[in-house]
Structures are given as C-alpha cells and as structure tokens.
PDB file of C-alpha atoms in Angstrom:
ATOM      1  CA  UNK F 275      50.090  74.301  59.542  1.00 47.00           C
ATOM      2  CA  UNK F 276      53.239  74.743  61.815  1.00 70.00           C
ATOM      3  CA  UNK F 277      55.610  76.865  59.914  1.00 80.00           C
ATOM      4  CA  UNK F 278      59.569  75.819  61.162  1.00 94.00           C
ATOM      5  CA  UNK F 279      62.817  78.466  60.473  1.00 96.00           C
ATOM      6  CA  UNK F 280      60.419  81.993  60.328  1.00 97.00           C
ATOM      7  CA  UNK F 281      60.356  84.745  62.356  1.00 98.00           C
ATOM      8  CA  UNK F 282      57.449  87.390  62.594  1.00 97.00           C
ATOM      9  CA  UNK F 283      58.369  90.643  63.348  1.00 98.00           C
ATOM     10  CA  UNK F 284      55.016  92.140  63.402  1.00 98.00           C
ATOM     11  CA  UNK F 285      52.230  90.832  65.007  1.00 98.00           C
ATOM     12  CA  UNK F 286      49.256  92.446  66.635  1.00 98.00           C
ATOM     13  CA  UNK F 287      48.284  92.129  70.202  1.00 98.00           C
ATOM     14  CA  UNK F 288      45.540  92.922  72.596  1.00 98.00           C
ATOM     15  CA  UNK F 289      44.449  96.333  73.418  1.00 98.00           C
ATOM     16  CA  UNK F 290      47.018  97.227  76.729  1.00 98.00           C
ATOM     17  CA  UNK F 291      43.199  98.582  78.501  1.00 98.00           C
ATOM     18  CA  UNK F 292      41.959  95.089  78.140  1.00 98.00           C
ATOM     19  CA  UNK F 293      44.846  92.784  79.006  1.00 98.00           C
ATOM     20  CA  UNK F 294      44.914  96.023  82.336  1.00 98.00           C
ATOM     21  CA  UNK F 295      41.537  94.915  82.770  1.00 98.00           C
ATOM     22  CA  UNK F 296      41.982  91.035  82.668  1.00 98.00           C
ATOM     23  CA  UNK F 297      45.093  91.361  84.849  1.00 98.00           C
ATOM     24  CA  UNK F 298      42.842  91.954  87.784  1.00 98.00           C
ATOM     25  CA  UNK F 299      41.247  89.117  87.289  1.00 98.00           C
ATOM     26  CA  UNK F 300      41.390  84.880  88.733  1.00 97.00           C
ATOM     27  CA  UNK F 301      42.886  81.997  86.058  1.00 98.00           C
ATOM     28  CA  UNK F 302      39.059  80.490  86.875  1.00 98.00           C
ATOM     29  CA  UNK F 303      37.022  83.510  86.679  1.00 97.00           C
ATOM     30  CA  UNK F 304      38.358  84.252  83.163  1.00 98.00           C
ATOM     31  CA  UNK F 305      38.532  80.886  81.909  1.00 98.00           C
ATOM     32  CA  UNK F 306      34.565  80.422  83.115  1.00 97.00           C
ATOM     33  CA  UNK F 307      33.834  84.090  81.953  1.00 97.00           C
ATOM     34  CA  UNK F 308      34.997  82.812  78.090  1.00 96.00           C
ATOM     35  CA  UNK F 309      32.796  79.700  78.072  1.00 96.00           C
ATOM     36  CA  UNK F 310      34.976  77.174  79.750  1.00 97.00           C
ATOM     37  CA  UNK F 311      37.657  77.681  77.060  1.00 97.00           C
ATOM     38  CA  UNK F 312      41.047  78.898  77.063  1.00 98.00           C
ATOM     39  CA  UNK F 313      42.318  76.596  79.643  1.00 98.00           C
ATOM     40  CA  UNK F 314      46.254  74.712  79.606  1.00 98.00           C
ATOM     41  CA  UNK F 315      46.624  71.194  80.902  1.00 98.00           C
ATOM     42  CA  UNK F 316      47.081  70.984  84.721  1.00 98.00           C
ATOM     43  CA  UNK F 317      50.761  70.042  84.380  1.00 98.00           C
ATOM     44  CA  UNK F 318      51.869  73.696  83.778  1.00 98.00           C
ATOM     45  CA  UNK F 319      52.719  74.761  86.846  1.00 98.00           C
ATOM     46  CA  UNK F 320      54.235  77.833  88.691  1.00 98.00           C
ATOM     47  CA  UNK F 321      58.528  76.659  89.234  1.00 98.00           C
ATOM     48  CA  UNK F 322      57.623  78.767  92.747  1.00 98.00           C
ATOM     49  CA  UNK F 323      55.385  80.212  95.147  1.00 97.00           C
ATOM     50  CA  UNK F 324      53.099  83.132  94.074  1.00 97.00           C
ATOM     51  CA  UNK F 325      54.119  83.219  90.535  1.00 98.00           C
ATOM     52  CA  UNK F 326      51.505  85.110  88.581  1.00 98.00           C
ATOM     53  CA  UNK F 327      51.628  86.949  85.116  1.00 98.00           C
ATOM     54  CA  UNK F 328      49.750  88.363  82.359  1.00 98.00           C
ATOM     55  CA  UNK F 329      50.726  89.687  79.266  1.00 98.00           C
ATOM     56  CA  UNK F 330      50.412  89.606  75.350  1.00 98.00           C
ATOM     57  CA  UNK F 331      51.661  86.068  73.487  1.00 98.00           C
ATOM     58  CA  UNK F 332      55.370  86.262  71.916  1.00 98.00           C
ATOM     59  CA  UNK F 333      54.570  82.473  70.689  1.00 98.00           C
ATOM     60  CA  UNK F 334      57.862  80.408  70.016  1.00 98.00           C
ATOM     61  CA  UNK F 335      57.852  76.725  68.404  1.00 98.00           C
ATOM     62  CA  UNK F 336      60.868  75.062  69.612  1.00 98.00           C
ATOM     63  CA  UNK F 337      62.510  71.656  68.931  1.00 97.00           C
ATOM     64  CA  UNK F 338      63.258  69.278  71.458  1.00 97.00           C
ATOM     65  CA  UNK F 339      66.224  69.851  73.434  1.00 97.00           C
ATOM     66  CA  UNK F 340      67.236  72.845  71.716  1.00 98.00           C
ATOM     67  CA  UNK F 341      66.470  76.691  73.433  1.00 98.00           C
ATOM     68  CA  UNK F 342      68.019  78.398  69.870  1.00 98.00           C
ATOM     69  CA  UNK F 343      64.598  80.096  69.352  1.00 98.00           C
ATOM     70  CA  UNK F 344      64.482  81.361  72.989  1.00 98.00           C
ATOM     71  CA  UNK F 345      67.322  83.427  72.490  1.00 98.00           C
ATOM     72  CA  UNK F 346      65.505  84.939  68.971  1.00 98.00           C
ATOM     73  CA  UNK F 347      62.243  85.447  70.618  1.00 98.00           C
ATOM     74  CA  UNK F 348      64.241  87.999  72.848  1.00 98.00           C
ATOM     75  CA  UNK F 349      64.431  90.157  70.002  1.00 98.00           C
ATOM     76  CA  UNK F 350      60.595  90.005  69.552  1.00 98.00           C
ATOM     77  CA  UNK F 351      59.391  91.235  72.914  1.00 98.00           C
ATOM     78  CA  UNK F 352      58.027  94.215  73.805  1.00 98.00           C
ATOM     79  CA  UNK F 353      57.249  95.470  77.031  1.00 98.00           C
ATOM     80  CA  UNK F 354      54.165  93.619  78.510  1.00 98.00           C
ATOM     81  CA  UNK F 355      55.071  90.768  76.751  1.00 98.00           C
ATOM     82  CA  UNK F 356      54.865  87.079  78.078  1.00 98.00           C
ATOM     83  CA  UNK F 357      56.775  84.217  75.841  1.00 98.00           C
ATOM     84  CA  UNK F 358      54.840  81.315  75.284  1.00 98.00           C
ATOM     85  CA  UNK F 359      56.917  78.036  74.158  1.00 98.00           C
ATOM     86  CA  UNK F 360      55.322  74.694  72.880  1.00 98.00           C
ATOM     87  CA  UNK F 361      58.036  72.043  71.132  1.00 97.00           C
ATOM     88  CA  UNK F 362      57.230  70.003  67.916  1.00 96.00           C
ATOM     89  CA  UNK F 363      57.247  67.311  70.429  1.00 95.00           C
ATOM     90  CA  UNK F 364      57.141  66.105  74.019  1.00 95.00           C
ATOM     91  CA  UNK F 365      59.986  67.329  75.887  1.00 97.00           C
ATOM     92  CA  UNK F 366      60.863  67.929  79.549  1.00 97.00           C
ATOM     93  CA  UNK F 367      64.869  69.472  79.195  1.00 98.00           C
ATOM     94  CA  UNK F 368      65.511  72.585  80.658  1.00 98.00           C
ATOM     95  CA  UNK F 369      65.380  74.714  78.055  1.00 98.00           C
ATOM     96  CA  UNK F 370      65.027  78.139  80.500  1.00 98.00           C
ATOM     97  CA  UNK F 371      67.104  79.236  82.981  1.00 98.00           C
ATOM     98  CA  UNK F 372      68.016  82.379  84.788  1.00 98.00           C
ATOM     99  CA  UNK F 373      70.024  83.957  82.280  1.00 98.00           C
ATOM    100  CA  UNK F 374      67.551  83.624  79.716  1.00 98.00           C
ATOM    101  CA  UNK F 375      65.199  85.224  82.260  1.00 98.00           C
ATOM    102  CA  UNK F 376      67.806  88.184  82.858  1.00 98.00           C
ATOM    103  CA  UNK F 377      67.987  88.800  78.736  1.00 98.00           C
ATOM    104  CA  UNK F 378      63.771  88.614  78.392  1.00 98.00           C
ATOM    105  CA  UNK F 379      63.369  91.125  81.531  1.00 98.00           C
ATOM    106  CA  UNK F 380      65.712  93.866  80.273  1.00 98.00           C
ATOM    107  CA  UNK F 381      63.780  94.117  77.519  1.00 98.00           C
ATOM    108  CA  UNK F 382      60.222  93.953  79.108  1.00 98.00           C
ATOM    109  CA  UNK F 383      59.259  90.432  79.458  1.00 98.00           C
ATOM    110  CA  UNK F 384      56.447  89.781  82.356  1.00 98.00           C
ATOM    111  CA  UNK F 385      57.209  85.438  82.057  1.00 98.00           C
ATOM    112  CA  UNK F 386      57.171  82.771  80.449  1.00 98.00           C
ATOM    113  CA  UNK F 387      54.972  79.944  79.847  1.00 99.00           C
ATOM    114  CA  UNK F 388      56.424  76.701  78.541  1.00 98.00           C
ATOM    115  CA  UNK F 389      55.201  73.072  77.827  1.00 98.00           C
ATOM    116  CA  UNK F 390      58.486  71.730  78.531  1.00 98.00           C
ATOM    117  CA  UNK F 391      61.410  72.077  81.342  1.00 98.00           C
ATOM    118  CA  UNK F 392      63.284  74.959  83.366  1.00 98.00           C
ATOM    119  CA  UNK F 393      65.809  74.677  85.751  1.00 98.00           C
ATOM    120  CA  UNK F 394      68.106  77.639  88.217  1.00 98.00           C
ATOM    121  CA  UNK F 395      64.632  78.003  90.087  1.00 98.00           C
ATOM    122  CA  UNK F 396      65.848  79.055  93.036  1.00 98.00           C
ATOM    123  CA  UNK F 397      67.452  82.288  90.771  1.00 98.00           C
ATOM    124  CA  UNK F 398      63.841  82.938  89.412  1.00 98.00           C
ATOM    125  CA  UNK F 399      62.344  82.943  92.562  1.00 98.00           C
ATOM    126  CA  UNK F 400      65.250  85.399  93.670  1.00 98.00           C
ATOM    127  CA  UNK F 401      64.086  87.294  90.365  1.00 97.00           C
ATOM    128  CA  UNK F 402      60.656  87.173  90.698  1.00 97.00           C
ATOM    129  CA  UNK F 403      60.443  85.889  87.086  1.00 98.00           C
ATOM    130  CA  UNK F 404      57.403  84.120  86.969  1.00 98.00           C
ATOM    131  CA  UNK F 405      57.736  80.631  85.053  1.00 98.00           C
ATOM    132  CA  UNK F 406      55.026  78.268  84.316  1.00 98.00           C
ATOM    133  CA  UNK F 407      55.851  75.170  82.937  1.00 98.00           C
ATOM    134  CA  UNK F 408      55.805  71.600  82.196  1.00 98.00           C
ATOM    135  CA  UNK F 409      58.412  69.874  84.777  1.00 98.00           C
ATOM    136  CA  UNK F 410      61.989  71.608  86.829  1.00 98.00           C
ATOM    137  CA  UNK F 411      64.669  69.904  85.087  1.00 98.00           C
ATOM    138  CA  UNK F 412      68.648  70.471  85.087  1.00 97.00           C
ATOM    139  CA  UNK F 413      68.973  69.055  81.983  1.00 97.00           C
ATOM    140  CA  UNK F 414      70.872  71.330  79.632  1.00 95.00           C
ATOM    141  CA  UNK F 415      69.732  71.905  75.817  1.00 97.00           C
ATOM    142  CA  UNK F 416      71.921  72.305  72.733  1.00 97.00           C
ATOM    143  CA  UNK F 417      71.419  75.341  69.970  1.00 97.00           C
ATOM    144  CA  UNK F 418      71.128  73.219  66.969  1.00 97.00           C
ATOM    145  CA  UNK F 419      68.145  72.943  64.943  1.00 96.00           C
ATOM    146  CA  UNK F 420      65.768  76.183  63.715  1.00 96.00           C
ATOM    147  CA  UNK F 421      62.077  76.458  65.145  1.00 97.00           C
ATOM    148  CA  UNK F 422      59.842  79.392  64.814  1.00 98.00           C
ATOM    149  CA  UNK F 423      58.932  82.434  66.386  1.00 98.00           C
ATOM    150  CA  UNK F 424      55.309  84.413  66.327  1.00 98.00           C
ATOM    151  CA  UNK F 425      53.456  81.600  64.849  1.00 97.00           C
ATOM    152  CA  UNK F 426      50.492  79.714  66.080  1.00 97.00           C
ATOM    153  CA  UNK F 427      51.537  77.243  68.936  1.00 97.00           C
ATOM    154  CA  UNK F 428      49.849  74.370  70.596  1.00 97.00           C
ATOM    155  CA  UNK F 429      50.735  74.640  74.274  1.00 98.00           C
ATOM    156  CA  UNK F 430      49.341  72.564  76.525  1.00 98.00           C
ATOM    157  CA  UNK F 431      46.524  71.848  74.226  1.00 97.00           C
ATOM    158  CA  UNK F 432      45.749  74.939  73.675  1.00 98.00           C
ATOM    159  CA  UNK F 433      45.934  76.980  70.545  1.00 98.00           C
ATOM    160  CA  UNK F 434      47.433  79.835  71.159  1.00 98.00           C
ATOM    161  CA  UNK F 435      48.560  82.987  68.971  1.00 98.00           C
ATOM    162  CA  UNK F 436      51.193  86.041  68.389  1.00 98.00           C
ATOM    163  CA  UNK F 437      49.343  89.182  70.292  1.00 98.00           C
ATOM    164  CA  UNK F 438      46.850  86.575  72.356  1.00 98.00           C
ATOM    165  CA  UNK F 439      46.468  87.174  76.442  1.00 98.00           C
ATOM    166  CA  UNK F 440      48.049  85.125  78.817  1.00 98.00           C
ATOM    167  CA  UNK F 441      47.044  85.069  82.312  1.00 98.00           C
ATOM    168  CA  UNK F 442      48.407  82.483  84.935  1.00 98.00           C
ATOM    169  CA  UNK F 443      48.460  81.993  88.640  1.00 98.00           C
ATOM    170  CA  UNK F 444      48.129  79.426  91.539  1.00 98.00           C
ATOM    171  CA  UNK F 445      45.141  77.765  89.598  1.00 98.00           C
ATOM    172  CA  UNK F 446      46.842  77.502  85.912  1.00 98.00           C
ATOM    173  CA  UNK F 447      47.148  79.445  82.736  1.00 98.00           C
ATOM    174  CA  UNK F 448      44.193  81.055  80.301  1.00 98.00           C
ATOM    175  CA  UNK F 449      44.662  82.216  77.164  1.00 98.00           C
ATOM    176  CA  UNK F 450      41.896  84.942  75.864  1.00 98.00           C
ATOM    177  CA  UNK F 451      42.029  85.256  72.100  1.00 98.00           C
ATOM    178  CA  UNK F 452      42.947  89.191  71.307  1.00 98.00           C
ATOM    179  CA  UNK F 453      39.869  89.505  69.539  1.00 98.00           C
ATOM    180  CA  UNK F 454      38.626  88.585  73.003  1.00 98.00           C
ATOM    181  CA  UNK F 455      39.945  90.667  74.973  1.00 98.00           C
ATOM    182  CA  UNK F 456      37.421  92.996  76.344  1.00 98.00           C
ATOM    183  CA  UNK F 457      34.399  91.306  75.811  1.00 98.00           C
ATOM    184  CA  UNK F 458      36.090  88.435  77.929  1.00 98.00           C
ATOM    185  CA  UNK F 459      37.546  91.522  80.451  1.00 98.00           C
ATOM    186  CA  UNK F 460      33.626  92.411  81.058  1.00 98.00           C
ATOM    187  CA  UNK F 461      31.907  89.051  81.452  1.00 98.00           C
ATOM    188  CA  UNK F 462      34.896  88.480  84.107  1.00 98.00           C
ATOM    189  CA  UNK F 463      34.282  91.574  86.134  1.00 97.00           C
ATOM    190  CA  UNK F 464      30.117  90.842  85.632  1.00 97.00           C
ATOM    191  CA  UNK F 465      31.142  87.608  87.269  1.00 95.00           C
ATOM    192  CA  UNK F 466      33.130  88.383  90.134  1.00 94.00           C
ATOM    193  CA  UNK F 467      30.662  91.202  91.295  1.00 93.00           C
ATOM    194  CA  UNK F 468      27.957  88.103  91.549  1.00 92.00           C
ATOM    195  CA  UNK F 469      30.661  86.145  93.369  1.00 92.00           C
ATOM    196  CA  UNK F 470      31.493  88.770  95.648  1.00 93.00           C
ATOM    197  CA  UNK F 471      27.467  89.195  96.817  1.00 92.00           C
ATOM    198  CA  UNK F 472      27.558  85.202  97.182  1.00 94.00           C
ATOM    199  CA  UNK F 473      30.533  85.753  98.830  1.00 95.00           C
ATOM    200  CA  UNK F 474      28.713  87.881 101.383  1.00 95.00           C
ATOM    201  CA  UNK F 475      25.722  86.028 101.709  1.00 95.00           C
ATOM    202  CA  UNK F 476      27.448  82.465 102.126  1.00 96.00           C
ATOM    203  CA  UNK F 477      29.078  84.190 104.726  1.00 97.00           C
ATOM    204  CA  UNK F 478      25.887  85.433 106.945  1.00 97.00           C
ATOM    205  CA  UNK F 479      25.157  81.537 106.800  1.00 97.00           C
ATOM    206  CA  UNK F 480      23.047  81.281 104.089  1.00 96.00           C
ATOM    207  CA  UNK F 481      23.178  77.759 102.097  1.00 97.00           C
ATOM    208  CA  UNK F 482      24.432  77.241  99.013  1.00 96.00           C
ATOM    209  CA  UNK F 483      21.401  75.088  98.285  1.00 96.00           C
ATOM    210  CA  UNK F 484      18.928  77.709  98.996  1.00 95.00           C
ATOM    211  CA  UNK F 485      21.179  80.700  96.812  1.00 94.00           C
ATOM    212  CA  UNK F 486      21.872  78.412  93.815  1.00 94.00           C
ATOM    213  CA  UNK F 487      17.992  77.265  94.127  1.00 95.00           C
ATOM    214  CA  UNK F 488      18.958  73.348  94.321  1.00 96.00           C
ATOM    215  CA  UNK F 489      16.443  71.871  96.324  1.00 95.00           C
ATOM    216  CA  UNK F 490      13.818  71.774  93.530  1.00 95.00           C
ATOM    217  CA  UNK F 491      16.325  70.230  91.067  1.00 96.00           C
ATOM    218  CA  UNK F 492      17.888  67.328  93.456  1.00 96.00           C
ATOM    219  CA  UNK F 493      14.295  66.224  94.665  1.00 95.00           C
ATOM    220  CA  UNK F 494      13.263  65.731  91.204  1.00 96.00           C
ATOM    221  CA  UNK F 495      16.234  63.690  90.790  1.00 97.00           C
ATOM    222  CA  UNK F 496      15.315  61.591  94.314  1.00 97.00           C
ATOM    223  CA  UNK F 497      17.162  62.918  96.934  1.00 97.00           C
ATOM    224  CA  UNK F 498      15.272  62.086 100.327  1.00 95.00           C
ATOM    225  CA  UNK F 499      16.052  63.396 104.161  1.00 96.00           C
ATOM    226  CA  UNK F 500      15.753  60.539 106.626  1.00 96.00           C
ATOM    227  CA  UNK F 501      15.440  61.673 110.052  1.00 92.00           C
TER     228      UNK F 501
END
C-alpha cells in the first residue's frame, strides 16, 4: 500500500560493484538477462540525444501537478543515485526542469526517471542531465499537496523500490531488483559474450537460420522453397 506524507531516510541499495557491473551493459541485454522482466512502458523516453544513466532508486510518489516532493528527494540522494518519480495519477506537467537538475547534481544525482512531464530541455541537454520521461511539457506545477519519498513506486508499470537499479538508454529503462543485482550483472555479461561470437559469425555470412538451428523447426511447421 502507497504510503502519502513519509520520508525514508534510510534505505538500502545495490552493491556499487554490481550496479559498476550492470552499467556496462544494453537496456535489452539486461532486461532479457532477468527473464524478460524489469522493463518501463515505451513512452519513457530520453528528453535528448544520447541520454543514458544508471544508478540506485531514490523512489518519489508525487501528486499531480505538484514537484513539492522533488525538492525533498534532494535531500535523500547520495552520490550514484538516480530519482525515480511515478504520480498517484496520470499526469504529463512539467514537474522537472533545469534547476531542479542543478540542485540533484550538486549533490550526486546521475538522472532522473519520471512517468510524467519535464520541460527547459534544451538546458539539460546543455547539462548533460539525463532525463527519461513521460512527455516535454512547459507546463509549470504548484508546491501544494505532500507525496512520499523512498517508498515503493509504480512507474511505468513497473514496481520499483528505494536502493533498486536503474539503467536506461536509447532502447528504454530496466529496473534490476537490488537483491538482483549481480546475479542479473552475470547472466548479462554471459549473454553478450554469446552475442558478440554471433556477432562475428553473422558477420563472415553465416545465416541466422543455420546459427539459431531454424530450419528443422519452420519445416515442421510447413514452410516450403518453391523454385
């Protein structure tokens, strides 16, 4: 249950080795390395070009229209840190802007990630603050109504919790359970070695349908050559 008007000053995150470890890795490498889990909607998106981050979950609950609990989550991050920010309800205001991203860098902040609106992207760009979020929007917020901070958020439709890893790029934004962390780290690395001597093979002109051993598979579903 969503808790509204706390703040948790303590929460435990990922091993640093293992969020190092998952840093170096793809948005679709680790989400198919954890089972096909993990992943946000499509409609988070990078506000520009080559935004990439990852980092440990400060998780904010905000209210619609209202960036109040942006400004406390500064208080809560550590370096390494991304903020994650889901709203009791669907809402696409700008509720982060470039100041906000000034305040979350100086105190160690790698991004944000937020199912709603940001705006002053051209500023982030010029900041290399990587944002991922729901929509660009201009529209200004209010500082009115409590939320929470370091609770379990829905983002996206995905659970996500204080201390969890984030890791978004191009392709969209994972989130590894801490208690995940490594084991995820390994299968991911496992995979892309495997990918990398496909890579190489698919590249001397071998067929996919001859290293993935298809051809068995789609005659016994019917497929016929006609010459």
């Amino acid at each position: 249950m969503q808790e509204l008007g706390v703040v948790h000053t303590t929460i435990e995150r990922a091993e640093p080795a293992a969020v190092n470890r998952l840093s170096r890795l793809g948005v679709a490498t680790v989400h198919e390395a954890m089972g096909r889990l993990g992943l946000m909607r499509p409609y988070i998106r990078p506000v520009y070009p080559g935004a990439r981050l990852c980092g440990t979950a400060v998780t904010v609950l905000l209210q619609p229209g209202d960036n109040w609990m942006l400004h406390v989550a500064v208080e809560q991050v550590r370096p390494g840190d991304v903020v994650v920010a889901a709203c009791t309800t669907e809402c696409e205001d700008g509720f982060f802007g470039e100041l906000l991203a000034t305040s979350l860098r100086a105190h160690g902040a790698l991004g944000l990630v937020i199912d709603g609106g940001c705006r002053d992207v051209a500023d982030l760009e010029r900041l290399d603050f990587p944002v991922f979020s729901r929509a660009v929007h201009a529209k200004g917020t209010v500082k009115a109504t409590p939320g929470s901070v370091n609770v379990p958020v829905v983002c996206a439709n995905v659970l996500v919790n204080p201390g969890d890893v984030v890791l978004a790029d191009a392709d969209g934004v994972v989130v590894v359970p801490a208690a995940r962390a490594a084991e995820t780290a390994e299968a991911g690395e496992l995979r892309e070695a495997k990918e990398e001597e496909k890579r190489r093979r698919l590249a001397a002109g071998e067929l996919g349908l001859d290293i993935y051993h298809m051809r068995d598979d789609l005659q016994s579903h019917g497929l016929r050559y006609v010459d």
